[in-house]
Amino acid sequence: MNDTKKNNSIIQKSAIAAIATPVGEGGIAVIRVSGKDAISLVNKAFQGRDLTSLDSHTVHFGKIIDKNKLPVDEVLVTLFHSPRSYTGEETVEISCHGGVLVTQKVLETILSLGVKAAEAGEFTQRAFLNGKLDLDQAEAVADIIHAKSIKAVDAAHQQLEGKLGDYVRTFRQQIIDATAMIELELDFIEEDVEFANKEQLQKLLEDVDAELTNLLDTYETGRLVKDGVKTVLIGRPNAGKSTLLNTLVGSDRAIVTEIAGTTRDTIDVDWNFDGLLFKLIDTAGLRETEDLVEAEGVKRSQKAFEQADLVIYLKDLSQAFTEDERKEIAAFQKRAGETPFILIGTKADIEADREWRTEFDLKISAVEEENIKALKTLLKNRALENKHYDASSLLVTSSRHRDALQKTKEHIQAALTGLENGLTGDFLSIDLRAALNELGTVTGEITNEHILDSIFSRFCIGK
């Protein structure tokens, strides 16, 4: 691994360009150009003031002209001098009229000047390499772009503001100090001089271990906030699964008929409630069937159940409970384990007049929208039950960060075990340095090309 962060030194790579806004019909489109001589290169195709003589953070009206001096479009050009730009390099942002053809023509004109087409995430990667962003902040940029809920945006903004990086750096510095004391002691081993107080070192490592545990405990909540709550609707045919899905999302996304077995495959729909994303999965009705297509749908329903973050079992209240159905519900509850399981009675508007031995979490009518509001609140509460979360919560949302923090914790615990067993400083130092490397991969103090390629491949071309 190599330390790829650059301090106080801006690298001006060859100029790159890309469309930075969604391609399509719109009022304005933005084309970003960044890199060595970006301003002077754009100036060759700009009809207006001399861009090379103008101040940073200024906007100028003019025209982009092609190699034959013919106008391509009227534009506004915004200048950012190095290092006061997103990438740290010379940067130009060209605002032209929105539209697929005109935007592409402006980009082609810029590329014809010797500017290279940007790769996915290349602007943000350059920002990281030039020290404008930590690696965790760069990842947060992608998370904001791909966020599908307000809570996911909030979590990404916290990371973009550097809160995770600051938190990680605090106890990384503690480990650095401890390692320095141990290794300094090794230099004076012949003089039998001790620089590291073993009790203080143990206390420090125990504190770091506890902080890592607290941070890792936020991952499950962070995953749900970022990726959404995979919510599976299961039950017997005609229990009202598709009707409930349509009611929650406010549109007819699933086909609803009185014919049992209408849903043959799982249907996935994104639904937001109170800032949290739910990935609703309507499944085929659970029953024995000789229909090969329906049987495959039931098989997929079982698989969706196994991967769920939240399970909703729907029971048709207009139909009597059978003993098989009671056993089925009990079996699903047991199989759900720690996954929240909600038992909902449906068709409450036509509920038969009978005593139920089973305790329902809620009885609803999707058609009449009876108790639907209460159901929505119940879903959110159960999805986040036993998970501390508020708008100010620092969450680990990335599996990469989770893995690095888990490995750090393992090295810290190994060092604690070694300390208790009386291992010498040279052995303790091995685990502490390994812990430092793992923590460094979170913020980017330590990284490699493989990690960077994996991270920035998630980005869109213009970011």
CSV table of C-alpha atoms in Angstrom, one decimal:
chain,number,residue,atom,x,y,z
A,1,MET,CA,0.0,0.0,0.0
A,2,ASN,CA,1.1,3.5,-0.7
A,3,ASP,CA,0.2,6.8,0.9
A,4,THR,CA,-1.6,8.6,-2.0
A,5,LYS,CA,-2.9,11.7,-0.3
A,6,LYS,CA,-1.1,14.8,-1.4
A,7,ASN,CA,-0.5,17.7,1.0
A,8,ASN,CA,-0.1,21.3,-0.1
A,9,SER,CA,0.7,20.1,-3.6
A,10,ILE,CA,-1.8,20.3,-6.4
A,11,ILE,CA,-1.3,17.9,-9.3
A,12,GLN,CA,-2.4,19.3,-12.6
A,13,LYS,CA,-3.1,16.3,-14.8
A,14,SER,CA,-4.1,16.5,-18.5
A,15,ALA,CA,-7.5,18.3,-19.0
A,16,ILE,CA,-10.6,16.2,-18.9
A,17,ALA,CA,-14.2,17.1,-19.8
A,18,ALA,CA,-17.7,15.6,-19.3
A,19,ILE,CA,-21.3,16.6,-19.1
A,20,ALA,CA,-22.0,17.2,-15.4
A,21,THR,CA,-25.8,17.3,-15.6
A,22,PRO,CA,-28.4,14.6,-16.6
A,23,VAL,CA,-28.6,14.4,-20.4
A,24,GLY,CA,-31.9,15.3,-21.8
A,25,GLU,CA,-34.3,18.2,-22.5
A,26,GLY,CA,-33.9,20.9,-19.8
A,27,GLY,CA,-33.2,24.6,-19.4
A,28,ILE,CA,-29.5,24.4,-18.7
A,29,ALA,CA,-26.8,21.8,-19.0
A,30,VAL,CA,-23.3,22.0,-17.5
A,31,ILE,CA,-20.1,20.8,-19.0
A,32,ARG,CA,-17.1,20.5,-16.6
A,33,VAL,CA,-13.5,20.9,-17.8
A,34,SER,CA,-10.6,20.4,-15.4
A,35,GLY,CA,-6.9,19.9,-15.5
A,36,LYS,CA,-3.7,21.5,-16.9
A,37,ASP,CA,-4.4,24.5,-19.2
A,38,ALA,CA,-8.2,23.9,-18.9
A,39,ILE,CA,-8.9,27.7,-19.1
A,40,SER,CA,-6.6,28.4,-22.1
A,41,LEU,CA,-7.9,25.3,-23.9
A,42,VAL,CA,-11.6,26.4,-23.5
A,43,ASN,CA,-10.6,29.9,-24.4
A,44,LYS,CA,-9.7,28.7,-27.9
A,45,ALA,CA,-13.4,27.8,-28.5
A,46,PHE,CA,-14.8,30.8,-26.6
A,47,GLN,CA,-16.0,33.9,-28.4
A,48,GLY,CA,-16.1,36.7,-25.9
A,49,ARG,CA,-13.6,38.0,-23.4
A,50,ASP,CA,-10.1,36.5,-23.0
A,51,LEU,CA,-10.7,33.9,-20.3
A,52,THR,CA,-7.0,33.6,-19.5
A,53,SER,CA,-6.9,37.2,-18.2
A,54,LEU,CA,-10.0,36.9,-15.9
A,55,ASP,CA,-10.3,36.3,-12.2
A,56,SER,CA,-11.3,33.1,-10.5
A,57,HIS,CA,-14.9,32.6,-9.5
A,58,THR,CA,-16.2,34.9,-12.2
A,59,VAL,CA,-18.9,34.2,-14.8
A,60,HIS,CA,-18.7,35.3,-18.5
A,61,PHE,CA,-21.2,35.4,-21.3
A,62,GLY,CA,-20.1,34.4,-24.8
A,63,LYS,CA,-20.4,31.7,-27.5
A,64,ILE,CA,-18.7,28.4,-28.1
A,65,ILE,CA,-17.5,28.2,-31.7
A,66,ASP,CA,-16.3,25.2,-33.6
A,67,LYS,CA,-13.1,24.8,-35.6
A,68,ASN,CA,-14.8,26.6,-38.6
A,69,LYS,CA,-15.6,29.6,-36.3
A,70,LEU,CA,-19.3,28.8,-36.5
A,71,PRO,CA,-21.4,29.2,-33.4
A,72,VAL,CA,-22.3,26.1,-31.5
A,73,ASP,CA,-24.3,27.7,-28.6
A,74,GLU,CA,-24.5,30.8,-26.4
A,75,VAL,CA,-23.1,29.9,-23.0
A,76,LEU,CA,-22.0,31.2,-19.6
A,77,VAL,CA,-18.5,30.2,-18.6
A,78,THR,CA,-17.5,30.0,-14.9
A,79,LEU,CA,-13.8,30.1,-14.0
A,80,PHE,CA,-12.1,28.4,-11.1
A,81,HIS,CA,-8.3,29.0,-10.7
A,82,SER,CA,-6.2,26.3,-9.0
A,83,PRO,CA,-6.3,25.5,-6.1
A,84,ARG,CA,-9.7,27.1,-5.5
A,85,SER,CA,-11.8,24.5,-7.3
A,86,TYR,CA,-13.5,21.2,-6.7
A,87,THR,CA,-10.6,19.2,-8.1
A,88,GLY,CA,-7.9,21.7,-7.0
A,89,GLU,CA,-7.0,22.0,-10.7
A,90,GLU,CA,-7.8,24.7,-13.2
A,91,THR,CA,-11.5,24.2,-13.8
A,92,VAL,CA,-14.1,25.7,-16.2
A,93,GLU,CA,-17.8,25.0,-16.1
A,94,ILE,CA,-19.7,25.8,-19.3
A,95,SER,CA,-23.5,26.3,-18.9
A,96,CYS,CA,-25.2,25.9,-22.2
A,97,HIS,CA,-28.8,25.3,-23.3
A,98,GLY,CA,-30.2,22.0,-22.2
A,99,GLY,CA,-30.9,19.3,-24.8
A,100,VAL,CA,-29.1,16.2,-26.0
A,101,LEU,CA,-27.9,17.5,-29.3
A,102,VAL,CA,-26.6,20.9,-28.3
A,103,THR,CA,-25.0,19.6,-25.1
A,104,GLN,CA,-23.2,16.9,-27.0
A,105,LYS,CA,-22.1,19.3,-29.7
A,106,VAL,CA,-20.5,21.7,-27.1
A,107,LEU,CA,-18.7,18.7,-25.5
A,108,GLU,CA,-17.4,17.5,-28.8
A,109,THR,CA,-16.1,20.9,-29.6
A,110,ILE,CA,-14.2,21.0,-26.3
A,111,LEU,CA,-12.8,17.4,-26.8
A,112,SER,CA,-11.6,18.4,-30.3
A,113,LEU,CA,-9.2,20.8,-28.6
A,114,GLY,CA,-7.2,17.9,-27.2
A,115,VAL,CA,-9.2,17.5,-24.0
A,116,LYS,CA,-9.7,13.9,-22.8
A,117,ALA,CA,-13.2,12.6,-22.1
A,118,ALA,CA,-13.5,12.1,-18.3
A,119,GLU,CA,-14.0,8.6,-16.8
A,120,ALA,CA,-16.5,7.7,-14.1
A,121,GLY,CA,-15.7,9.6,-10.9
A,122,GLU,CA,-12.5,11.1,-12.3
A,123,PHE,CA,-13.2,14.7,-11.1
A,124,THR,CA,-13.8,13.5,-7.6
A,125,GLN,CA,-10.8,11.2,-7.7
A,126,ARG,CA,-8.7,14.1,-8.6
A,127,ALA,CA,-10.2,16.1,-5.7
A,128,PHE,CA,-9.1,13.3,-3.4
A,129,LEU,CA,-5.6,13.0,-4.8
A,130,ASN,CA,-5.2,16.8,-4.5
A,131,GLY,CA,-6.2,16.7,-0.8
A,132,LYS,CA,-9.5,18.5,-1.4
A,133,LEU,CA,-11.5,15.6,0.0
A,134,ASP,CA,-10.8,12.6,2.3
A,135,LEU,CA,-11.6,9.3,0.8
A,136,ASP,CA,-14.7,8.8,3.0
A,137,GLN,CA,-15.9,12.3,1.9
A,138,ALA,CA,-15.4,11.4,-1.7
A,139,GLU,CA,-17.5,8.3,-1.2
A,140,ALA,CA,-20.2,10.5,0.4
A,141,VAL,CA,-20.4,12.4,-2.8
A,142,ALA,CA,-21.5,9.3,-4.6
A,143,ASP,CA,-23.9,8.4,-1.8
A,144,ILE,CA,-25.6,11.8,-2.1
A,145,ILE,CA,-26.0,11.3,-5.8
A,146,HIS,CA,-27.5,7.9,-5.4
A,147,ALA,CA,-29.6,8.6,-2.3
A,148,LYS,CA,-33.3,7.6,-2.5
A,149,SER,CA,-34.5,9.0,0.8
A,150,ILE,CA,-34.0,12.1,2.9
A,151,LYS,CA,-32.4,10.1,5.7
A,152,ALA,CA,-29.9,8.7,3.3
A,153,VAL,CA,-29.0,12.2,2.2
A,154,ASP,CA,-28.6,13.3,5.8
A,155,ALA,CA,-26.3,10.4,6.5
A,156,ALA,CA,-24.2,11.1,3.4
A,157,HIS,CA,-24.0,14.9,4.3
A,158,GLN,CA,-22.6,14.0,7.7
A,159,GLN,CA,-19.9,12.0,6.1
A,160,LEU,CA,-19.2,14.7,3.5
A,161,GLU,CA,-18.8,17.2,6.3
A,162,GLY,CA,-15.9,15.0,7.6
A,163,LYS,CA,-17.6,13.8,10.8
A,164,LEU,CA,-16.6,10.2,10.3
A,165,GLY,CA,-13.1,11.1,9.2
A,166,ASP,CA,-12.6,13.3,12.3
A,167,TYR,CA,-13.9,10.5,14.5
A,168,VAL,CA,-11.6,7.9,13.0
A,169,ARG,CA,-8.6,10.3,13.1
A,170,THR,CA,-9.0,10.9,16.8
A,171,PHE,CA,-8.4,7.4,17.9
A,172,ARG,CA,-6.0,6.7,15.0
A,173,GLN,CA,-3.8,9.4,16.6
A,174,GLN,CA,-4.1,7.7,20.0
A,175,ILE,CA,-2.8,4.4,18.4
A,176,ILE,CA,0.0,6.4,16.7
A,177,ASP,CA,1.1,7.8,20.0
A,178,ALA,CA,1.0,4.4,21.7
A,179,THR,CA,2.9,2.8,18.8
A,180,ALA,CA,5.5,5.6,19.0
A,181,MET,CA,6.1,4.9,22.7
A,182,ILE,CA,6.5,1.2,22.2
A,183,GLU,CA,8.9,1.6,19.3
A,184,LEU,CA,10.9,4.3,21.1
A,185,GLU,CA,11.3,1.8,24.0
A,186,LEU,CA,12.6,-0.8,21.6
A,187,ASP,CA,15.4,1.6,20.5
A,188,PHE,CA,16.5,1.8,24.1
A,189,ILE,CA,16.1,-1.8,25.0
A,190,GLU,CA,19.7,-2.3,26.0
A,191,GLU,CA,19.5,0.5,28.4
A,192,ASP,CA,16.4,-1.1,30.0
A,193,VAL,CA,14.4,2.2,29.7
A,194,GLU,CA,10.6,2.1,29.7
A,195,PHE,CA,8.7,4.8,27.8
A,196,ALA,CA,5.3,3.0,27.7
A,197,ASN,CA,3.3,2.7,30.8
A,198,LYS,CA,1.6,-0.7,30.4
A,199,GLU,CA,-1.5,0.2,32.4
A,200,GLN,CA,-2.0,3.4,30.5
A,201,LEU,CA,-1.5,1.6,27.2
A,202,GLN,CA,-4.0,-1.1,28.2
A,203,LYS,CA,-6.6,1.6,29.1
A,204,LEU,CA,-6.0,3.5,25.9
A,205,LEU,CA,-6.4,0.3,23.8
A,206,GLU,CA,-9.6,-0.7,25.7
A,207,ASP,CA,-11.0,2.8,25.1
A,208,VAL,CA,-10.3,2.6,21.4
A,209,ASP,CA,-11.8,-0.9,21.3
A,210,ALA,CA,-15.0,0.4,23.0
A,211,GLU,CA,-15.2,3.3,20.5
A,212,LEU,CA,-14.8,0.9,17.6
A,213,THR,CA,-17.6,-1.3,19.0
A,214,ASN,CA,-19.9,1.7,19.3
A,215,LEU,CA,-19.2,2.8,15.7
A,216,LEU,CA,-19.6,-0.7,14.3
A,217,ASP,CA,-22.9,-1.0,16.1
A,218,THR,CA,-24.3,1.8,13.9
A,219,TYR,CA,-23.7,-0.1,10.7
A,220,GLU,CA,-27.0,-2.1,10.6
A,221,THR,CA,-28.9,1.2,11.0
A,222,GLY,CA,-26.7,2.9,8.5
A,223,ARG,CA,-27.2,0.1,6.0
A,224,LEU,CA,-31.0,0.4,6.3
A,225,VAL,CA,-30.8,4.2,6.0
A,226,LYS,CA,-28.6,4.1,2.9
A,227,ASP,CA,-29.9,1.0,1.0
A,228,GLY,CA,-33.5,0.9,2.3
A,229,VAL,CA,-35.5,-1.5,4.3
A,230,LYS,CA,-36.1,-4.7,2.3
A,231,THR,CA,-39.8,-5.3,3.3
A,232,VAL,CA,-41.4,-8.6,2.2
A,233,LEU,CA,-45.2,-9.1,2.0
A,234,ILE,CA,-46.0,-12.7,2.4
A,235,GLY,CA,-49.2,-14.8,3.0
A,236,ARG,CA,-51.7,-17.1,1.4
A,237,PRO,CA,-53.1,-16.3,-2.1
A,238,ASN,CA,-55.7,-13.5,-2.1
A,239,ALA,CA,-54.6,-12.2,1.3
A,240,GLY,CA,-54.3,-8.7,0.0
A,241,LYS,CA,-50.6,-8.4,-0.6
A,242,SER,CA,-50.8,-6.7,-4.0
A,243,THR,CA,-53.6,-4.4,-2.8
A,244,LEU,CA,-51.6,-3.3,0.2
A,245,LEU,CA,-48.6,-2.6,-1.9
A,246,ASN,CA,-50.6,-0.5,-4.3
A,247,THR,CA,-52.2,1.4,-1.4
A,248,LEU,CA,-48.8,2.2,0.2
A,249,VAL,CA,-47.2,3.5,-3.0
A,250,GLY,CA,-50.3,5.3,-4.2
A,251,SER,CA,-50.4,3.6,-7.6
A,252,ASP,CA,-51.4,0.3,-9.3
A,253,ARG,CA,-47.9,-1.3,-9.4
A,254,ALA,CA,-49.2,-4.8,-8.9
A,255,ILE,CA,-52.1,-6.5,-10.7
A,256,VAL,CA,-55.0,-7.2,-8.4
A,257,THR,CA,-57.8,-9.7,-9.2
A,258,GLU,CA,-60.1,-12.0,-7.2
A,259,ILE,CA,-58.3,-15.0,-8.8
A,260,ALA,CA,-55.9,-16.7,-6.3
A,261,GLY,CA,-52.4,-16.9,-7.6
A,262,THR,CA,-52.5,-13.7,-9.8
A,263,THR,CA,-49.0,-12.7,-8.6
A,264,ARG,CA,-46.5,-15.2,-10.1
A,265,ASP,CA,-43.2,-13.5,-9.4
A,266,THR,CA,-41.8,-11.0,-6.8
A,267,ILE,CA,-42.5,-7.4,-7.6
A,268,ASP,CA,-40.1,-4.8,-6.1
A,269,VAL,CA,-41.3,-1.2,-5.5
A,270,ASP,CA,-39.5,1.7,-3.7
A,271,TRP,CA,-41.6,3.6,-1.2
A,272,ASN,CA,-40.6,6.5,1.0
A,273,PHE,CA,-42.1,7.2,4.4
A,274,ASP,CA,-41.0,9.9,6.8
A,275,GLY,CA,-37.6,10.1,5.1
A,276,LEU,CA,-36.9,6.4,5.2
A,277,LEU,CA,-36.8,4.2,2.1
A,278,PHE,CA,-38.7,0.9,2.1
A,279,LYS,CA,-38.1,-1.6,-0.8
A,280,LEU,CA,-41.5,-3.3,-0.8
A,281,ILE,CA,-41.5,-6.8,-2.3
A,282,ASP,CA,-44.9,-8.3,-3.2
A,283,THR,CA,-44.6,-12.1,-3.4
A,284,ALA,CA,-46.5,-15.0,-4.8
A,285,GLY,CA,-49.1,-16.5,-2.5
A,286,LEU,CA,-47.8,-19.3,-0.3
A,287,ARG,CA,-49.5,-22.6,-1.2
A,288,GLU,CA,-48.8,-26.0,-2.8
A,289,THR,CA,-49.3,-25.9,-6.6
A,290,GLU,CA,-48.7,-28.0,-9.6
A,291,ASP,CA,-48.4,-24.9,-11.8
A,292,LEU,CA,-44.7,-24.7,-12.7
A,293,VAL,CA,-44.7,-20.9,-13.0
A,294,GLU,CA,-46.5,-20.3,-9.8
A,295,ALA,CA,-44.3,-22.9,-8.0
A,296,GLU,CA,-41.3,-20.9,-9.1
A,297,GLY,CA,-42.9,-17.8,-7.7
A,298,VAL,CA,-43.5,-19.4,-4.4
A,299,LYS,CA,-39.9,-20.5,-4.3
A,300,ARG,CA,-38.8,-16.9,-5.0
A,301,SER,CA,-41.1,-15.8,-2.2
A,302,GLN,CA,-39.3,-18.0,0.2
A,303,LYS,CA,-35.9,-16.6,-0.9
A,304,ALA,CA,-37.2,-13.0,-0.5
A,305,PHE,CA,-38.3,-13.9,3.0
A,306,GLU,CA,-34.8,-15.1,3.9
A,307,GLN,CA,-33.2,-11.9,2.7
A,308,ALA,CA,-35.7,-9.5,4.3
A,309,ASP,CA,-35.1,-6.7,6.8
A,310,LEU,CA,-38.8,-6.6,7.7
A,311,VAL,CA,-41.5,-9.2,7.2
A,312,ILE,CA,-45.2,-8.5,6.9
A,313,TYR,CA,-47.4,-11.6,7.0
A,314,LEU,CA,-50.9,-10.9,5.8
A,315,LYS,CA,-53.9,-12.9,6.9
A,316,ASP,CA,-57.3,-12.5,5.2
A,317,LEU,CA,-59.8,-11.8,8.0
A,318,SER,CA,-62.8,-12.8,5.8
A,319,GLN,CA,-61.5,-16.4,5.9
A,320,ALA,CA,-61.3,-18.7,8.9
A,321,PHE,CA,-57.9,-19.8,10.2
A,322,THR,CA,-56.9,-23.3,9.2
A,323,GLU,CA,-54.6,-25.3,11.4
A,324,ASP,CA,-52.0,-25.4,8.6
A,325,GLU,CA,-52.1,-21.6,8.4
A,326,ARG,CA,-51.5,-21.3,12.2
A,327,LYS,CA,-48.5,-23.7,11.9
A,328,GLU,CA,-47.3,-21.8,8.9
A,329,ILE,CA,-47.3,-18.4,10.7
A,330,ALA,CA,-45.6,-19.9,13.7
A,331,ALA,CA,-42.9,-21.4,11.5
A,332,PHE,CA,-42.3,-18.1,9.7
A,333,GLN,CA,-42.1,-16.2,13.0
A,334,LYS,CA,-39.5,-18.7,14.2
A,335,ARG,CA,-37.5,-18.6,11.0
A,336,ALA,CA,-37.5,-14.8,11.0
A,337,GLY,CA,-35.3,-14.9,14.1
A,338,GLU,CA,-34.2,-11.3,14.8
A,339,THR,CA,-35.8,-10.0,11.7
A,340,PRO,CA,-38.9,-7.9,12.7
A,341,PHE,CA,-42.1,-9.9,11.9
A,342,ILE,CA,-45.5,-8.2,11.7
A,343,LEU,CA,-48.8,-10.0,11.5
A,344,ILE,CA,-51.5,-8.0,9.8
A,345,GLY,CA,-55.1,-8.9,9.4
A,346,THR,CA,-56.5,-7.7,6.0
A,347,LYS,CA,-59.9,-7.0,4.7
A,348,ALA,CA,-61.1,-5.7,8.0
A,349,ASP,CA,-64.1,-4.1,6.3
A,350,ILE,CA,-65.5,-7.5,5.5
A,351,GLU,CA,-64.1,-9.3,8.6
A,352,ALA,CA,-66.1,-12.4,9.6
A,353,ASP,CA,-67.8,-12.3,13.0
A,354,ARG,CA,-65.5,-14.8,14.8
A,355,GLU,CA,-63.1,-15.0,17.7
A,356,TRP,CA,-59.4,-14.9,16.7
A,357,ARG,CA,-57.0,-16.9,18.9
A,358,THR,CA,-54.1,-15.2,17.2
A,359,GLU,CA,-52.9,-11.7,18.3
A,360,PHE,CA,-52.6,-9.4,15.3
A,361,ASP,CA,-50.2,-6.4,15.3
A,362,LEU,CA,-52.9,-4.5,13.4
A,363,LYS,CA,-56.1,-5.0,11.4
A,364,ILE,CA,-56.5,-3.0,8.2
A,365,SER,CA,-58.5,-2.5,5.1
A,366,ALA,CA,-56.4,-1.5,2.2
A,367,VAL,CA,-59.4,-0.9,0.0
A,368,GLU,CA,-61.0,1.5,2.6
A,369,GLU,CA,-57.6,2.7,3.8
A,370,GLU,CA,-58.6,1.8,7.3
A,371,ASN,CA,-55.5,1.9,9.7
A,372,ILE,CA,-53.1,2.5,6.8
A,373,LYS,CA,-51.6,5.5,8.5
A,374,ALA,CA,-51.1,3.5,11.6
A,375,LEU,CA,-49.5,0.7,9.6
A,376,LYS,CA,-47.0,3.1,8.0
A,377,THR,CA,-45.9,4.3,11.4
A,378,LEU,CA,-45.7,0.7,12.6
A,379,LEU,CA,-43.5,-0.3,9.7
A,380,LYS,CA,-41.0,2.5,10.4
A,381,ASN,CA,-41.0,1.8,14.2
A,382,ARG,CA,-40.4,-1.9,13.7
A,383,ALA,CA,-37.8,-1.4,11.0
A,384,LEU,CA,-35.7,0.8,13.3
A,385,GLU,CA,-36.6,-0.9,16.6
A,386,ASN,CA,-33.6,-1.4,18.9
A,387,LYS,CA,-31.6,0.9,16.7
A,388,HIS,CA,-30.7,4.3,18.0
A,389,TYR,CA,-31.1,6.9,15.2
A,390,ASP,CA,-31.7,10.6,15.0
A,391,ALA,CA,-30.7,13.3,12.5
A,392,SER,CA,-27.4,13.9,14.4
A,393,SER,CA,-26.4,10.2,14.6
A,394,LEU,CA,-23.1,9.3,13.1
A,395,LEU,CA,-23.6,6.2,11.1
A,396,VAL,CA,-21.3,3.8,9.3
A,397,THR,CA,-23.1,3.2,6.0
A,398,SER,CA,-20.4,1.6,3.9
A,399,SER,CA,-19.5,-2.0,4.0
A,400,ARG,CA,-15.9,-1.0,3.1
A,401,HIS,CA,-15.7,1.2,6.2
A,402,ARG,CA,-17.4,-1.6,8.3
A,403,ASP,CA,-14.8,-4.1,7.2
A,404,ALA,CA,-11.9,-1.8,7.8
A,405,LEU,CA,-13.2,-0.9,11.3
A,406,GLN,CA,-13.8,-4.6,12.1
A,407,LYS,CA,-10.3,-5.5,11.1
A,408,THR,CA,-8.9,-2.6,13.2
A,409,LYS,CA,-10.9,-3.9,16.2
A,410,GLU,CA,-9.4,-7.4,15.7
A,411,HIS,CA,-5.9,-6.0,15.7
A,412,ILE,CA,-6.5,-3.9,18.8
A,413,GLN,CA,-7.9,-6.9,20.6
A,414,ALA,CA,-4.9,-9.0,19.5
A,415,ALA,CA,-2.6,-6.3,20.9
A,416,LEU,CA,-4.6,-6.3,24.2
A,417,THR,CA,-4.2,-10.1,24.4
A,418,GLY,CA,-0.5,-9.8,23.7
A,419,LEU,CA,-0.2,-7.1,26.4
A,420,GLU,CA,-1.9,-9.3,29.0
A,421,ASN,CA,0.3,-12.2,28.0
A,422,GLY,CA,3.5,-10.2,28.4
A,423,LEU,CA,4.5,-10.0,24.8
A,424,THR,CA,7.3,-7.6,24.0
A,425,GLY,CA,6.9,-4.3,22.2
A,426,ASP,CA,8.1,-5.6,18.8
A,427,PHE,CA,5.1,-8.0,18.7
A,428,LEU,CA,2.6,-5.5,20.0
A,429,SER,CA,3.8,-3.0,17.4
A,430,ILE,CA,3.0,-5.4,14.6
A,431,ASP,CA,-0.7,-5.4,15.5
A,432,LEU,CA,-0.9,-1.7,16.3
A,433,ARG,CA,0.7,-0.8,12.9
A,434,ALA,CA,-1.8,-3.2,11.2
A,435,ALA,CA,-4.6,-1.4,13.0
A,436,LEU,CA,-3.3,2.0,11.8
A,437,ASN,CA,-3.2,0.7,8.2
A,438,GLU,CA,-6.8,-0.4,8.4
A,439,LEU,CA,-8.0,2.9,9.8
A,440,GLY,CA,-6.0,4.8,7.2
A,441,THR,CA,-8.0,3.1,4.4
A,442,VAL,CA,-11.2,4.7,5.7
A,443,THR,CA,-10.1,8.3,5.2
A,444,GLY,CA,-7.5,7.6,2.5
A,445,GLU,CA,-4.2,8.2,4.4
A,446,ILE,CA,-3.5,4.7,3.2
A,447,THR,CA,-4.9,3.3,0.0
A,448,ASN,CA,-4.0,1.7,-3.3
A,449,GLU,CA,-5.1,1.7,-6.9
A,450,HIS,CA,-7.4,-1.3,-6.5
A,451,ILE,CA,-9.4,0.5,-3.8
A,452,LEU,CA,-9.6,3.7,-5.7
A,453,ASP,CA,-10.8,2.0,-8.9
A,454,SER,CA,-13.5,0.2,-7.0
A,455,ILE,CA,-14.7,3.3,-5.2
A,456,PHE,CA,-14.8,5.7,-8.1
A,457,SER,CA,-16.3,3.2,-10.6
A,458,ARG,CA,-19.6,3.9,-8.6
A,459,PHE,CA,-19.7,7.5,-9.8
A,460,CYS,CA,-21.4,9.0,-12.8
A,461,ILE,CA,-19.2,10.3,-15.6
A,462,GLY,CA,-19.5,14.0,-14.8
A,463,LYS,CA,-18.7,13.9,-11.1
